[in-house]
mmCIF file of C-alpha atoms in Angstrom:
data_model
loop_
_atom_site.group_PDB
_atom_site.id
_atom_site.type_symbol
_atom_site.label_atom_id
_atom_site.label_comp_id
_atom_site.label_asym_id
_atom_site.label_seq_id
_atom_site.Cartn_x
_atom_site.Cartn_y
_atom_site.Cartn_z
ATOM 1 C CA UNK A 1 -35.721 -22.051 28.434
ATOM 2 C CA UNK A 2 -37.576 -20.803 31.445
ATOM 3 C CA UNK A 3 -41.439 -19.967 30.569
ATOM 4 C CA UNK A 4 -42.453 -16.574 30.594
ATOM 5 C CA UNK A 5 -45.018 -14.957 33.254
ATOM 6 C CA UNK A 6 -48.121 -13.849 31.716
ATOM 7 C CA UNK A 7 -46.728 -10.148 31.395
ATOM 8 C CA UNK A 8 -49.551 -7.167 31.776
ATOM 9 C CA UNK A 9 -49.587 -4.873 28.501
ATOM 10 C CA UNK A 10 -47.851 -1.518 29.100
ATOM 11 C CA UNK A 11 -51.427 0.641 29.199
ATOM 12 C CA UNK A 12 -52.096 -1.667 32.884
ATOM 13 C CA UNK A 13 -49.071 -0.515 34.231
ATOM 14 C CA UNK A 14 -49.962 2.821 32.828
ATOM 15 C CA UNK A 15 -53.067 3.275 34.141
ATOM 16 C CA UNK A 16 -52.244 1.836 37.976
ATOM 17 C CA UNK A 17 -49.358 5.073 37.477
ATOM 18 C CA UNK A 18 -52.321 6.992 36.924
ATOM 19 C CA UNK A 19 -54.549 6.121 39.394
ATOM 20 C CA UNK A 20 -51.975 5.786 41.875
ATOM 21 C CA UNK A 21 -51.080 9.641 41.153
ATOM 22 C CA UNK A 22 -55.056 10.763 40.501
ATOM 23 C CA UNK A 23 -54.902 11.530 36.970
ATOM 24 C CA UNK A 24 -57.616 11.125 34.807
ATOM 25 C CA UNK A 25 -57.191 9.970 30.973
ATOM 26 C CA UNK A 26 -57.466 13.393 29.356
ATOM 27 C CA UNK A 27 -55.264 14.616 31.943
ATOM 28 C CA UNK A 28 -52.775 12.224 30.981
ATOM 29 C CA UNK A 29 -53.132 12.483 27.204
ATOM 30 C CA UNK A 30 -52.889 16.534 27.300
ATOM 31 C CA UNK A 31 -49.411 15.621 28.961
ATOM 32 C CA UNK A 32 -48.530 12.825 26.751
ATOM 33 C CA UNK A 33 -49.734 15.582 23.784
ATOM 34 C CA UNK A 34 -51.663 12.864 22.491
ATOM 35 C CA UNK A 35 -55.648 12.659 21.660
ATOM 36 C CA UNK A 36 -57.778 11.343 24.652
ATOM 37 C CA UNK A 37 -58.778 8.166 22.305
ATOM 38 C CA UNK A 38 -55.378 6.870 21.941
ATOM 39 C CA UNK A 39 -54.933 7.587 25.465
ATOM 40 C CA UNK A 40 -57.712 5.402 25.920
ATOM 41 C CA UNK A 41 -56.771 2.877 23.622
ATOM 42 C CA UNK A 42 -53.145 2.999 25.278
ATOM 43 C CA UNK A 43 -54.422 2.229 28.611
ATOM 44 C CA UNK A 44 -57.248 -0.231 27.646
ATOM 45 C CA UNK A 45 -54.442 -2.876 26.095
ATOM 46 C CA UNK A 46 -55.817 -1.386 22.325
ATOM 47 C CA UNK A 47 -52.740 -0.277 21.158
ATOM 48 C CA UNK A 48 -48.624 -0.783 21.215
ATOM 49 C CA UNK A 49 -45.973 1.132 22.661
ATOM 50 C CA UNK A 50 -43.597 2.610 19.799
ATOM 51 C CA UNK A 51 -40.390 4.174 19.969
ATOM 52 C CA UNK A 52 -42.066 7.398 20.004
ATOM 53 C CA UNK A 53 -44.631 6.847 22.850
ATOM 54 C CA UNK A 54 -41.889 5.387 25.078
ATOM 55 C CA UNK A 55 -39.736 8.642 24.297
ATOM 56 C CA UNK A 56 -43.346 10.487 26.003
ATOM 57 C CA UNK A 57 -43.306 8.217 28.538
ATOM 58 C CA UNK A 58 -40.643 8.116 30.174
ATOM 59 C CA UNK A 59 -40.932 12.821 30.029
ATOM 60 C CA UNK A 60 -44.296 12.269 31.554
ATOM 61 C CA UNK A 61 -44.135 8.974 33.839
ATOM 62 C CA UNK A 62 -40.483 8.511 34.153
ATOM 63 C CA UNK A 63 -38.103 5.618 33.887
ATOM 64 C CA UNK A 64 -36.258 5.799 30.283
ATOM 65 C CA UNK A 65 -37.664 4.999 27.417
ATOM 66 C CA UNK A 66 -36.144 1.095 27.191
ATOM 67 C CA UNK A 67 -38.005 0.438 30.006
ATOM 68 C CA UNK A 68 -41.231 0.949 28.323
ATOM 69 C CA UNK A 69 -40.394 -0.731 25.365
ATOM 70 C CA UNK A 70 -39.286 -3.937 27.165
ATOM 71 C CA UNK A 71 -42.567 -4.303 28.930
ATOM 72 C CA UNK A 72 -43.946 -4.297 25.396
ATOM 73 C CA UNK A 73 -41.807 -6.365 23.809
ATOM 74 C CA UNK A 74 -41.947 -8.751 27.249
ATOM 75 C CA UNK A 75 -46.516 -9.026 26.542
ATOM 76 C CA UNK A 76 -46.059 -9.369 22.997
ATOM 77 C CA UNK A 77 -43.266 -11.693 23.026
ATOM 78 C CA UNK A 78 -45.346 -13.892 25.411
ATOM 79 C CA UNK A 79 -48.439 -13.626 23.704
ATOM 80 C CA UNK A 80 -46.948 -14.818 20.406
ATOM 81 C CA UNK A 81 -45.100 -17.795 21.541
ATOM 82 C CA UNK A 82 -48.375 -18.297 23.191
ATOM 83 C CA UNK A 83 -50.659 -17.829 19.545
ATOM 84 C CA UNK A 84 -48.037 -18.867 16.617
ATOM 85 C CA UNK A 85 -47.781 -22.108 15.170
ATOM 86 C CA UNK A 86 -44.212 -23.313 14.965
ATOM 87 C CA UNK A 87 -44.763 -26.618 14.314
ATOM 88 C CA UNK A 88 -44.469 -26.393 10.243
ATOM 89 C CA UNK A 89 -40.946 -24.894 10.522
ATOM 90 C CA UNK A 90 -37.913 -26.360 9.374
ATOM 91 C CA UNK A 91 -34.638 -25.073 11.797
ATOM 92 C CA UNK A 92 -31.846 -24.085 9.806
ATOM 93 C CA UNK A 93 -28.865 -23.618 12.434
ATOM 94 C CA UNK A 94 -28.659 -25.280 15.425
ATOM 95 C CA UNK A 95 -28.801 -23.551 18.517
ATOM 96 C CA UNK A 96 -25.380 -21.524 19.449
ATOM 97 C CA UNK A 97 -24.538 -18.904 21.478
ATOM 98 C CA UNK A 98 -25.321 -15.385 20.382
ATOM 99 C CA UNK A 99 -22.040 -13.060 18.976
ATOM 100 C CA UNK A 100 -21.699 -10.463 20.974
ATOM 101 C CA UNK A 101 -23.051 -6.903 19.453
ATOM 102 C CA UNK A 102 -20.254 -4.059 19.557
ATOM 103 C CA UNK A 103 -21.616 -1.019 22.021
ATOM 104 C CA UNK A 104 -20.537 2.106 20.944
ATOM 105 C CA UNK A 105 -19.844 4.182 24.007
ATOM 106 C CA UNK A 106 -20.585 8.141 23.957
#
């Protein structure tokens, strides 16, 4: 398995969007409909991006919400395999290829 890049939490990308557009954090959060402390914590690295935020997101900064949620999952994925001890574990199934998840289509 390749190793991860050290991905930057969501609230960096965030906040270069910001800047780069010359919005201030309580302009942001009265967008986001949101109080100007977890804007603050958002953007500062405080916080994590839930279902819910990402849904604000991507009506406020664009992209869709998935896209918002990945870069989450992508900094806390790499920070734990980076933190949690593995080494007690005992694997139960050896590796094999994933089954395929059914898609519904609309």
């Amino acid at each position: 398995m390749s190793e991860m890049f050290n991905p930057p939490h969501v609230g960096e990308v965030i906040a270069e969007i910001i800047e780069s557009i010359d919005i201030g954090t309580r302009e942001f959060s009265r967008a986001m409909d949101i109080s100007p402390s977890s804007a603050h914590r958002l953007l500062n690295g405080q916080t994590v991006v839930t279902p819910d935020m990402a849904v604000k997101l991507s009506a406020v900064l664009g992209n869709n919400p998935k896209f918002w949620l990945n870069l989450q999952a992508n900094y806390s994925l790499y920070h734990a395999q980076s933190s949690v001890d593995t080494s007690h574990l005992r694997r139960l199934v050896a590796d094999a290829p994933s089954p395929v998840m059914a898609q519904s289509k609309p």
